[in-house]
PDB file of C-alpha atoms in Angstrom:
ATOM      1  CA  UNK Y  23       0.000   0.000   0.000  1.00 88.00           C
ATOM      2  CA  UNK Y  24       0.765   3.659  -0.650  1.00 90.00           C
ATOM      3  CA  UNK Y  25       0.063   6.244   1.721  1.00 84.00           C
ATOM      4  CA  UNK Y  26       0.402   9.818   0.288  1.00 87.00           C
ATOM      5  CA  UNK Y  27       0.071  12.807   2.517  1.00 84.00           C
ATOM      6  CA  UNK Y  28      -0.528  15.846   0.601  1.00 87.00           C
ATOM      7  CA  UNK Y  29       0.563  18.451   2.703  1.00 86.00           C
ATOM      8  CA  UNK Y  30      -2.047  21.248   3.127  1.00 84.00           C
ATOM      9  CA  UNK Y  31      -0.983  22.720   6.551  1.00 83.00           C
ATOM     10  CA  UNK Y  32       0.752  26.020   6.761  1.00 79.00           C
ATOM     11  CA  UNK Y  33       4.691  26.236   5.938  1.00 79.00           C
ATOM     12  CA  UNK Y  34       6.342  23.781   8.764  1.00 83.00           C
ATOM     13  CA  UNK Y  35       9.231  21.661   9.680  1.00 84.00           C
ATOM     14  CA  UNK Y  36       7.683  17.922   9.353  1.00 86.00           C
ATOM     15  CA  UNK Y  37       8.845  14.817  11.075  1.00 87.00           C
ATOM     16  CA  UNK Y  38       8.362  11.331  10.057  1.00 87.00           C
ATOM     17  CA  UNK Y  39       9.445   7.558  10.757  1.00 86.00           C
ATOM     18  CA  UNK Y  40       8.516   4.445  10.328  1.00 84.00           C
ATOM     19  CA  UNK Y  41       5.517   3.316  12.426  1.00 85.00           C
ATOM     20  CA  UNK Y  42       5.745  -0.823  12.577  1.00 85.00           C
ATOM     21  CA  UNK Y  43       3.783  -2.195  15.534  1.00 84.00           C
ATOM     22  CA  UNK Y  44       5.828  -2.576  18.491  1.00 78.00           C
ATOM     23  CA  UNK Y  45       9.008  -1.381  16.398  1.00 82.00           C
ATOM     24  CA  UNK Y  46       9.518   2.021  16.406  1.00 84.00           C
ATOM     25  CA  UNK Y  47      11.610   2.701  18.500  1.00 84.00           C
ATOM     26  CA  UNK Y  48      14.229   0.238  17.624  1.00 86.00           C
ATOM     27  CA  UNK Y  49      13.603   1.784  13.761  1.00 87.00           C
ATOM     28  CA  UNK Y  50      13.957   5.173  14.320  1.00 87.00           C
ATOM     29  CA  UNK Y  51      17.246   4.629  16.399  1.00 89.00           C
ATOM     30  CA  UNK Y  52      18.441   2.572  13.695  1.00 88.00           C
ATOM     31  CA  UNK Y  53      17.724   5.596  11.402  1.00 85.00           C
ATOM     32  CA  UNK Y  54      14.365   5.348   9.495  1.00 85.00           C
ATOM     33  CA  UNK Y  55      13.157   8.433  10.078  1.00 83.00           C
ATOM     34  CA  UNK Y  56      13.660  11.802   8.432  1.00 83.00           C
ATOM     35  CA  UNK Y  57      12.259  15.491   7.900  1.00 82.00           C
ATOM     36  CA  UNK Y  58      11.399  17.787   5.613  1.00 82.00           C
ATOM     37  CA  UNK Y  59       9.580  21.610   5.175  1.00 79.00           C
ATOM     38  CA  UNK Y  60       6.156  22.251   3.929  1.00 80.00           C
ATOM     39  CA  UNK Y  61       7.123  25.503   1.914  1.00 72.00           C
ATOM     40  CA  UNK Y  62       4.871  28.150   0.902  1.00 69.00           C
ATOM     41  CA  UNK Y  63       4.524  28.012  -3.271  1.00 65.00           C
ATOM     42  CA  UNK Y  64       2.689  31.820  -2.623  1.00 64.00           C
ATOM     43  CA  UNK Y  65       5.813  33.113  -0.755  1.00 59.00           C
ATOM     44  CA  UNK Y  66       9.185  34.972  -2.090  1.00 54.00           C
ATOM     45  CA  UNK Y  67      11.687  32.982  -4.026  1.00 48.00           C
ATOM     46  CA  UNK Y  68      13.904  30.663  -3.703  1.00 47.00           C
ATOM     47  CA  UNK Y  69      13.251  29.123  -0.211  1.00 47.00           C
ATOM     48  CA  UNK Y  70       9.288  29.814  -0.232  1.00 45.00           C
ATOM     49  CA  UNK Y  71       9.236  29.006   3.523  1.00 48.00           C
ATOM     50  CA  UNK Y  72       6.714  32.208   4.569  1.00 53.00           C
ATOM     51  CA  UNK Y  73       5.435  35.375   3.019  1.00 47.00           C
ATOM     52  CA  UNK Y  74       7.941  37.558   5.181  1.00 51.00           C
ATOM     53  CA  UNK Y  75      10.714  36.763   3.062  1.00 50.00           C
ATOM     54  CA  UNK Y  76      12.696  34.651   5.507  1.00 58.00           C
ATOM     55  CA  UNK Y  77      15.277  34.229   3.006  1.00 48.00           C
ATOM     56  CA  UNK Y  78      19.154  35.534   3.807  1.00 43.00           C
ATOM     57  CA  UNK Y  79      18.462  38.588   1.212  1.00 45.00           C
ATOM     58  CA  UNK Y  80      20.459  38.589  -1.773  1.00 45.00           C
ATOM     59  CA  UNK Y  81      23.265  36.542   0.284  1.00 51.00           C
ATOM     60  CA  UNK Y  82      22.798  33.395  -1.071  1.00 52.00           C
ATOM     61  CA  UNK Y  83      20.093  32.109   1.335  1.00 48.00           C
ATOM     62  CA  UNK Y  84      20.423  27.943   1.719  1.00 48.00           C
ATOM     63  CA  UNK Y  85      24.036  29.061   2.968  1.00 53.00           C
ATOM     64  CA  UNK Y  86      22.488  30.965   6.005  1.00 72.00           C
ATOM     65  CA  UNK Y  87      19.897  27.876   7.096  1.00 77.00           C
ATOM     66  CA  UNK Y  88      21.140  24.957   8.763  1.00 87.00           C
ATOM     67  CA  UNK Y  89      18.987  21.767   9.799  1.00 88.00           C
ATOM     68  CA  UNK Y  90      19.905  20.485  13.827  1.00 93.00           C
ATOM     69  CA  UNK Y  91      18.291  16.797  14.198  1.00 93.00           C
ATOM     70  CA  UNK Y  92      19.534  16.206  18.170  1.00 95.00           C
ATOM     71  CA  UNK Y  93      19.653  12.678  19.226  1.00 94.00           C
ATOM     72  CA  UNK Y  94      20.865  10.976  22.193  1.00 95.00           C
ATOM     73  CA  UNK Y  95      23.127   7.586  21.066  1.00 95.00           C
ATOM     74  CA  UNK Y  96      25.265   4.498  22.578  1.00 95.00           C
ATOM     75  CA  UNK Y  97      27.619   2.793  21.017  1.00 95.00           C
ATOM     76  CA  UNK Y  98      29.752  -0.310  21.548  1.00 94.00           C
ATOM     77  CA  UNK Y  99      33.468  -0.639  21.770  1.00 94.00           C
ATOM     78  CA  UNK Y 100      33.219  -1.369  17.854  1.00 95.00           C
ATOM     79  CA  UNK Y 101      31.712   2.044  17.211  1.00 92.00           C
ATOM     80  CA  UNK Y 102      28.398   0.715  16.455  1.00 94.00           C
ATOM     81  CA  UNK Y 103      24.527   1.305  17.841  1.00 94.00           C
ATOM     82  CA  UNK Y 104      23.963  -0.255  20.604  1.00 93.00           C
ATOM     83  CA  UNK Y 105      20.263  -0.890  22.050  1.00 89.00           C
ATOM     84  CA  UNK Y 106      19.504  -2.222  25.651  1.00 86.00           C
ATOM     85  CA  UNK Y 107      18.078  -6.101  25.496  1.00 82.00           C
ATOM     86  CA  UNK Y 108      16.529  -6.177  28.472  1.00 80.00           C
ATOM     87  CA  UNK Y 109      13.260  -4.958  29.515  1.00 78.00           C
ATOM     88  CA  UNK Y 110      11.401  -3.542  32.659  1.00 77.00           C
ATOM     89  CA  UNK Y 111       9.377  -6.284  33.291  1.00 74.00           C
ATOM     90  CA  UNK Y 112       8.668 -10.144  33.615  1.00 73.00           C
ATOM     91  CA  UNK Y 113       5.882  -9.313  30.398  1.00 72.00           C
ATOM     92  CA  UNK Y 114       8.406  -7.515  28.417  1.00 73.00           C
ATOM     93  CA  UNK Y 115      11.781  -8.820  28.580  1.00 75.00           C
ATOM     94  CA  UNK Y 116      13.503  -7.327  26.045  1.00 74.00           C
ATOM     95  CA  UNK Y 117      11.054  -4.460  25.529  1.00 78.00           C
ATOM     96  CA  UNK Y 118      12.668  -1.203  26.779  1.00 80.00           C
ATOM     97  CA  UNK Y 119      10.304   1.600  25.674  1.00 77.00           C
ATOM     98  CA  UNK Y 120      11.959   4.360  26.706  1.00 84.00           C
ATOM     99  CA  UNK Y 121      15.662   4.656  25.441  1.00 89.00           C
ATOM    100  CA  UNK Y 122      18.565   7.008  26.949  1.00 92.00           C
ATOM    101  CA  UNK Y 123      21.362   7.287  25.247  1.00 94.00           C
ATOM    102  CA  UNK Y 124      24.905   8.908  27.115  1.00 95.00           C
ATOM    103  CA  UNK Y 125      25.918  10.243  23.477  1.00 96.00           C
ATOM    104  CA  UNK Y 126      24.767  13.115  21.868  1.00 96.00           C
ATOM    105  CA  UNK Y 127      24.844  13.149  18.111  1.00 95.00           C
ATOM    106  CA  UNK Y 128      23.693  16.481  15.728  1.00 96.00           C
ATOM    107  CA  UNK Y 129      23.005  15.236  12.286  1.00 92.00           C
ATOM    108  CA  UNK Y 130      24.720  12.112  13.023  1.00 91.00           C
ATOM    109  CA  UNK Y 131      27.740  13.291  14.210  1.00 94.00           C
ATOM    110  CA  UNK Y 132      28.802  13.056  17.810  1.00 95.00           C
ATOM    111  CA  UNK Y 133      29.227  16.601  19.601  1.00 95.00           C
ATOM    112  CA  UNK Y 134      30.316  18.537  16.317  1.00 97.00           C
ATOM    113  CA  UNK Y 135      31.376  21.573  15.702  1.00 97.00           C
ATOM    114  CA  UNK Y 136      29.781  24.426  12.917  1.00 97.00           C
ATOM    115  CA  UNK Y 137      31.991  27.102  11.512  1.00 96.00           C
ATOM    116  CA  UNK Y 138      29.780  29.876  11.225  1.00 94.00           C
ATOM    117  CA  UNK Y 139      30.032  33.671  10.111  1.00 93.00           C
ATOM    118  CA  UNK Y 140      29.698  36.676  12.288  1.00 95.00           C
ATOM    119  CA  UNK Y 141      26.330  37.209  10.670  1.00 92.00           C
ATOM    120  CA  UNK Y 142      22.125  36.069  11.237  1.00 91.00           C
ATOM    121  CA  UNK Y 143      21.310  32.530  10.521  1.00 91.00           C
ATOM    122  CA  UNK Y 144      18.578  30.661  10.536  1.00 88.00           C
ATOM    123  CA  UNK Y 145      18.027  26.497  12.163  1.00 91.00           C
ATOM    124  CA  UNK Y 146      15.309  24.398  11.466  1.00 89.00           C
ATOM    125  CA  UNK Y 147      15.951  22.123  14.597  1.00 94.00           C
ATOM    126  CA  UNK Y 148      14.228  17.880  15.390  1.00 93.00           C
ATOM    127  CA  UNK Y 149      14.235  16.556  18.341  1.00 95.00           C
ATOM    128  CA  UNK Y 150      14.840  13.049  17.148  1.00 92.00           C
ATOM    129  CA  UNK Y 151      15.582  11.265  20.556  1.00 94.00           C
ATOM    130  CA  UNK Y 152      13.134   8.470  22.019  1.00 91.00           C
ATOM    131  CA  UNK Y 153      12.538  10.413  25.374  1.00 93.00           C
ATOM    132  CA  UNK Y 154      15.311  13.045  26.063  1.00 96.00           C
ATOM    133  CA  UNK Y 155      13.698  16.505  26.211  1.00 97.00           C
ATOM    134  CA  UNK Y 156      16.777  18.969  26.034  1.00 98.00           C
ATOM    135  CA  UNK Y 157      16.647  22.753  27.077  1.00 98.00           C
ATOM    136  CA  UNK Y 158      19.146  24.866  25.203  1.00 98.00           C
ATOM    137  CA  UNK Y 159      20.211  28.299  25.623  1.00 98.00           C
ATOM    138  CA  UNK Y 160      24.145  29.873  24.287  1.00 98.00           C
ATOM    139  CA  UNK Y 161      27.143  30.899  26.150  1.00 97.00           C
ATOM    140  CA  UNK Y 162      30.833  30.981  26.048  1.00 97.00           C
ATOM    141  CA  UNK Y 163      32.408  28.414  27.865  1.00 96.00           C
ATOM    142  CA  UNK Y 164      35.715  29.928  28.279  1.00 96.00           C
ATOM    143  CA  UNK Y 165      34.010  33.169  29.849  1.00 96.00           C
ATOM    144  CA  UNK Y 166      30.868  31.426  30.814  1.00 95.00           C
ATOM    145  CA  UNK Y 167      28.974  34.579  29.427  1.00 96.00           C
ATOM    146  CA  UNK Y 168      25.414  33.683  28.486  1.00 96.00           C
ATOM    147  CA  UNK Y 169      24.453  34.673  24.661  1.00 95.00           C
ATOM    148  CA  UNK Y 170      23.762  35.671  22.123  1.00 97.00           C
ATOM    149  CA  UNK Y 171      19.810  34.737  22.319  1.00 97.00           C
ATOM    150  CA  UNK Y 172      17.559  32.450  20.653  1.00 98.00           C
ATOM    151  CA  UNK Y 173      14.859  33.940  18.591  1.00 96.00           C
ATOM    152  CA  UNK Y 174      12.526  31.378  17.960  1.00 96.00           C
ATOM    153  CA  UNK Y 175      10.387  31.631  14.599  1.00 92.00           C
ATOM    154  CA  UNK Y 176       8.718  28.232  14.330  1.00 90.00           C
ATOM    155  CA  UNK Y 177       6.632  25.544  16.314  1.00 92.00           C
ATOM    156  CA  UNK Y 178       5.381  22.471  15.063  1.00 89.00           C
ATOM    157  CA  UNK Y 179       2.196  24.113  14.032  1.00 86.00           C
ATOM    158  CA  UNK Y 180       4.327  26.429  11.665  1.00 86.00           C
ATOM    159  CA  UNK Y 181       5.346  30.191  11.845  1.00 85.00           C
ATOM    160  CA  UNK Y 182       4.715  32.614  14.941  1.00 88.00           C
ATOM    161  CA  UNK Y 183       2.992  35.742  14.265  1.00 85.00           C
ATOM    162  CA  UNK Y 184       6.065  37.089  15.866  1.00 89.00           C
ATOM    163  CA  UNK Y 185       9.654  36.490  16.932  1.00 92.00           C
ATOM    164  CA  UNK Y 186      10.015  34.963  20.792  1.00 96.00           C
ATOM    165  CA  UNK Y 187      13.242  36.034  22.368  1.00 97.00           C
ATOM    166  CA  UNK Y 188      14.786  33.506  24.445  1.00 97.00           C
ATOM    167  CA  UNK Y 189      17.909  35.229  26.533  1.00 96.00           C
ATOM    168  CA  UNK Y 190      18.681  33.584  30.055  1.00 94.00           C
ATOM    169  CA  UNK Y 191      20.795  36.251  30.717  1.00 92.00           C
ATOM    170  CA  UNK Y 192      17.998  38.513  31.058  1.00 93.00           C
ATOM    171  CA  UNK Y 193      15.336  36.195  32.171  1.00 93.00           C
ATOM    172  CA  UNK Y 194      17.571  32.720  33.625  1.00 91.00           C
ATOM    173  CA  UNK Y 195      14.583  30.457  33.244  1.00 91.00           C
ATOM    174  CA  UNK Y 196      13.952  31.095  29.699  1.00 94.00           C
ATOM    175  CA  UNK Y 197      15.330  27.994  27.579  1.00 96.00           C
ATOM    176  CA  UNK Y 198      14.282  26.703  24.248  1.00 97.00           C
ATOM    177  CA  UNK Y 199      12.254  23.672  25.495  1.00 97.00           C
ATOM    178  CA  UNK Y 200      12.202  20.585  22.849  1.00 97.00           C
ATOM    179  CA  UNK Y 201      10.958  17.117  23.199  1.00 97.00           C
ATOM    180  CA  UNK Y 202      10.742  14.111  21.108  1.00 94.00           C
ATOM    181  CA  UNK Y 203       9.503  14.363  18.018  1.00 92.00           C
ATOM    182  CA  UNK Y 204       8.875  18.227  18.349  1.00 95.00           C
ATOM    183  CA  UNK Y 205      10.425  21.091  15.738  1.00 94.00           C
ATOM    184  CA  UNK Y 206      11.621  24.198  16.103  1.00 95.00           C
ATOM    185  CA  UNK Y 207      12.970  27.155  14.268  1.00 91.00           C
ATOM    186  CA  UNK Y 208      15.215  29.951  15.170  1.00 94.00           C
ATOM    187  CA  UNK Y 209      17.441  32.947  14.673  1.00 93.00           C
ATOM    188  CA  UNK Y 210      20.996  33.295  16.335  1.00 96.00           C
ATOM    189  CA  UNK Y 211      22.819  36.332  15.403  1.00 95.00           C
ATOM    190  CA  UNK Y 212      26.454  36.070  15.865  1.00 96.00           C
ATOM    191  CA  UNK Y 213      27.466  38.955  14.308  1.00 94.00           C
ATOM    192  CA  UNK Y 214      28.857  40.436  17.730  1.00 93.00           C
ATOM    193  CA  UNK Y 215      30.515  37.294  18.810  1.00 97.00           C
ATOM    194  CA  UNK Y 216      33.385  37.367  15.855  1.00 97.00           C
ATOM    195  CA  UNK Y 217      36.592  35.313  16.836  1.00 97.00           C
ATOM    196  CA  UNK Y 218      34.551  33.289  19.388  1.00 97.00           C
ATOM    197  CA  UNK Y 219      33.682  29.543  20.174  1.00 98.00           C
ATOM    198  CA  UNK Y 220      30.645  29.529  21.187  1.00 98.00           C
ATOM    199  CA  UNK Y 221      29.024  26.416  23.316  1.00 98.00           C
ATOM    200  CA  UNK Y 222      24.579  25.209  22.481  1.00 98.00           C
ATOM    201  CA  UNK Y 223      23.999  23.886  26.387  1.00 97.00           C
ATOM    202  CA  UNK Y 224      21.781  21.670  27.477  1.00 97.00           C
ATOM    203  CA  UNK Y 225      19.865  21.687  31.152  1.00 97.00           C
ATOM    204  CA  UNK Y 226      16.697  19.337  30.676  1.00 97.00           C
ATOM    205  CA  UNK Y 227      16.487  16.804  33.053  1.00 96.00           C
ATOM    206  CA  UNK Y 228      15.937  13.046  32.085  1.00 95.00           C
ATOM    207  CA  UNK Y 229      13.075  11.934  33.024  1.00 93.00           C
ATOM    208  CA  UNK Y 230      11.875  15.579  32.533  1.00 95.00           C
ATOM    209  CA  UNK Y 231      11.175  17.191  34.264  1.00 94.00           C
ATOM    210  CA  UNK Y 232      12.367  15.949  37.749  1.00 94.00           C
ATOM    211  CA  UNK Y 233      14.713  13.527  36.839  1.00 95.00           C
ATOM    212  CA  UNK Y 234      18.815  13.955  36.682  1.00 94.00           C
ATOM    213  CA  UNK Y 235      20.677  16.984  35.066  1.00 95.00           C
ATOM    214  CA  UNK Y 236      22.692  16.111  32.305  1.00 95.00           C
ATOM    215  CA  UNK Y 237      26.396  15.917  33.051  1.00 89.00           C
ATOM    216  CA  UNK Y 238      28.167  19.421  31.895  1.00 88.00           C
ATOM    217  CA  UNK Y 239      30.792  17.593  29.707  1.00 90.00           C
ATOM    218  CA  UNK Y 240      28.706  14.980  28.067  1.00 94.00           C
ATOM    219  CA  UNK Y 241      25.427  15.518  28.064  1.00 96.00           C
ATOM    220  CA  UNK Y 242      24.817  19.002  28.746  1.00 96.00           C
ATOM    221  CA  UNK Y 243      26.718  19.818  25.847  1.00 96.00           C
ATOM    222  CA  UNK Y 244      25.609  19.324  22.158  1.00 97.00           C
ATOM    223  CA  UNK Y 245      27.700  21.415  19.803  1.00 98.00           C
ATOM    224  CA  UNK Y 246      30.026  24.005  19.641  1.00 98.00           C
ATOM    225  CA  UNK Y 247      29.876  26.927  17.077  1.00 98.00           C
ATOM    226  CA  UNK Y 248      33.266  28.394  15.485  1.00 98.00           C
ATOM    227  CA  UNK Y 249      32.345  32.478  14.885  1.00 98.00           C
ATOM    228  CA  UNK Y 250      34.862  33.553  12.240  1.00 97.00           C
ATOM    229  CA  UNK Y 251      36.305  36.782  12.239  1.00 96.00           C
ATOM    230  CA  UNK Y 252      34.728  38.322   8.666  1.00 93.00           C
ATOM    231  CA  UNK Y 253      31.646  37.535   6.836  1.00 89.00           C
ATOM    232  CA  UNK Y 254      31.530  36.948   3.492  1.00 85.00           C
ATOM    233  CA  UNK Y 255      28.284  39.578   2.503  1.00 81.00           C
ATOM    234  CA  UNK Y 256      27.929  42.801   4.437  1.00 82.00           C
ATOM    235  CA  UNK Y 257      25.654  44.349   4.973  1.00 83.00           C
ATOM    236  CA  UNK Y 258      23.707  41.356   6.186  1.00 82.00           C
ATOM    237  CA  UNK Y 259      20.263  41.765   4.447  1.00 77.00           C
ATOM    238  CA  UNK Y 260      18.290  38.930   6.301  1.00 80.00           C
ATOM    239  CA  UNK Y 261      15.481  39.220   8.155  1.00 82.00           C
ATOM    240  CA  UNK Y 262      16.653  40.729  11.661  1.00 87.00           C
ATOM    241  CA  UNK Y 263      13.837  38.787  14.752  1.00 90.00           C
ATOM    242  CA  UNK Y 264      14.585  42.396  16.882  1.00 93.00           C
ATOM    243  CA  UNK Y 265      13.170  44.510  14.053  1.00 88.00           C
ATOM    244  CA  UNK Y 266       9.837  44.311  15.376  1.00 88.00           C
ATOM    245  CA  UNK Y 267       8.849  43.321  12.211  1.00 84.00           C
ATOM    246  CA  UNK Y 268       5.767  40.465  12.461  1.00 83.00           C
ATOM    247  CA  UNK Y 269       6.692  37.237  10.701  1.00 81.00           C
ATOM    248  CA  UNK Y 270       3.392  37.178   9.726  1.00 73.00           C
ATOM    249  CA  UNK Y 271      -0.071  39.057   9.840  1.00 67.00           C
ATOM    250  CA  UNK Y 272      -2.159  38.683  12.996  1.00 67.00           C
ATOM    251  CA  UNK Y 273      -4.785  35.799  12.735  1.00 65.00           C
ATOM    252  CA  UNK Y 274      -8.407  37.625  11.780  1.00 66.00           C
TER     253      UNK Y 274
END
C-alpha cells in the first residue's frame, strides 16, 4: 500500500518515521526516520518558507539555514549502535520503551562543531531522541557569558505571528524547550561574537522534568559553534527577529 500525505498545513518543519507495531523505536534509532519543510509556493523565491521573506536577502540564502536533528546515542566498543536487550518487566523482557542514550549526536555526528560567520542565521531544529527533552540556551564556555539569544520563529504548528526572544541572561529560566519528536525554528545572530567559540547547552532533566541533570561535559553539551572573524556579505540583508517586524499578519 501507498500512503500519500498531501501536505495542506501552513509552511512547517515535518517529522516522520517508520511506524511498525511494536518497532519504532528500535527503527527510528536505527535511522528510518527523516524530515522535511512544507514551503509556501505563494511566498518569495527561492526558499518559499513564509510570506515575510525569511530568506538571507540577496546573500545566497540555503548558505544561512542549517537543519539540527539532536539525538541521544550508545555505542559499543566497535563504534556501532547499541540498544539495551533487556526490559522492565517479567511481560516484556527485552522491551525497553523508553531509550537514553549517554551520546549526543547532531546530524549524526557526535558533539560537532559548525563554523559559522559573524552574521544572522537561521536552524530548522528535530528533536529526534526516544525520550530526552533537552533545554538549550548559548554561552561561552571559556568566559561562561550567556548569549547571544535564541529567537525562535517556528513551532510544530508552523510560523509565529512574531519572533520569541529567548535570553537567560535577562530572564535565567527562559530555555528553548524541545521534546521528542517536536520542531523548532530559530534565529541566532552572531554577528557580535566574531573570533569566538561559542558552546549550544543543554539543562533538561531526564526523566523531565524531575529527573537527573545532564552531566556538563557529556550531556549538557551538544555542539560548539566556530564564529569567524569576517563575513563573506555585508551588509547582512536577512530578516533581523529584533526589528519588530511580524513574521506574519495577525490571525483575523
Amino acid at each position: 500500500a501507498i500512503y500519500r500525505s498531501l501536505n495542506p498545513q501552513e509552511a512547517a518543519p515535518i517529522l516522520f518515521h517508520d511506524h511498525l507495531l511494536g518497532g519504532p523505536r528500535l527503527n527510528v534509532y536505527a535511522g528510518l526516520a527523516g524530515a522535511y519543510a512544507i514551503v509556501d509556493p505563494n511566498a518569495p523565491l527561492p526558499t518559499g518558507l513564509h510570506p515575510v521573506g525569511l530568506q538571507q536577502g540577496a546573500n545566497g540564502p540555503v548558505d544561512f539555514l542549517i537543519p539540527l536533528v539532536l539525538q541521544d546515542r550508545m555505542f559499543d566498543t566497535d563504534g556501532q549502535l547499541y540498544f539495551p536487550n533487556v526490559g522492565i518487566n517479567p511481560e516484556h523482557p527485552f522491551w525497553v520503551p523508553e531509550f537514553v542514550g549517554d551520546t549526543i549526536v547532531v546530524n549524526g555526528v557526535a558533539w560537532p562543531f559548525l563554523n559559522v560567520e559573524p552574521r544572522r542565521y537561521r536552524f530548522l531544529l528535530i528533536n529526534g531522541s526516544n525520550a530526552r527533552t533537552y533545554e538549550l540556551f548559548l554561552t561561552n564556555p571559556v568566559t561562561k557569558a550567556i548569549g547571544p539569544p535564541i529567537w525562535q520563529i517556528v513551532t510544530d504548528g508552523g510560523y509565529l505571528d512574531a519572533p520569541v526572544k529567548i535570553d537567560p541572561k535577562v530572564k535565567p529560566l527562559d530555555k528553548l524547550r524541545i521534546m521528542p519528536g517536536e520542531r523548532a525554528g530559530f534565529i541566532v545572530d552572531f554577528s557580535g561574537y566574531a573570533g569566538q567559540t561559542l558552546l549550544l547547552r543543554n539543562i533538561g532533566r531526564t526523566p523531565y522534568p524531575k529527573g537527573e541533570s545532564p552531566g556538563g561535559s557529556t550531556l549538557g553539551q551538544i555542539m560548539l559553534f566556530r564564529v569567524g572573524n569576517t563575513s563573506t556579505y555585508n551588509p547582512d540583508l536577512s530578516y533581523d527577529p529584533a526589528s519588530g517586524i511580524l513574521l506574519r499578519p495577525p490571525l483575523i
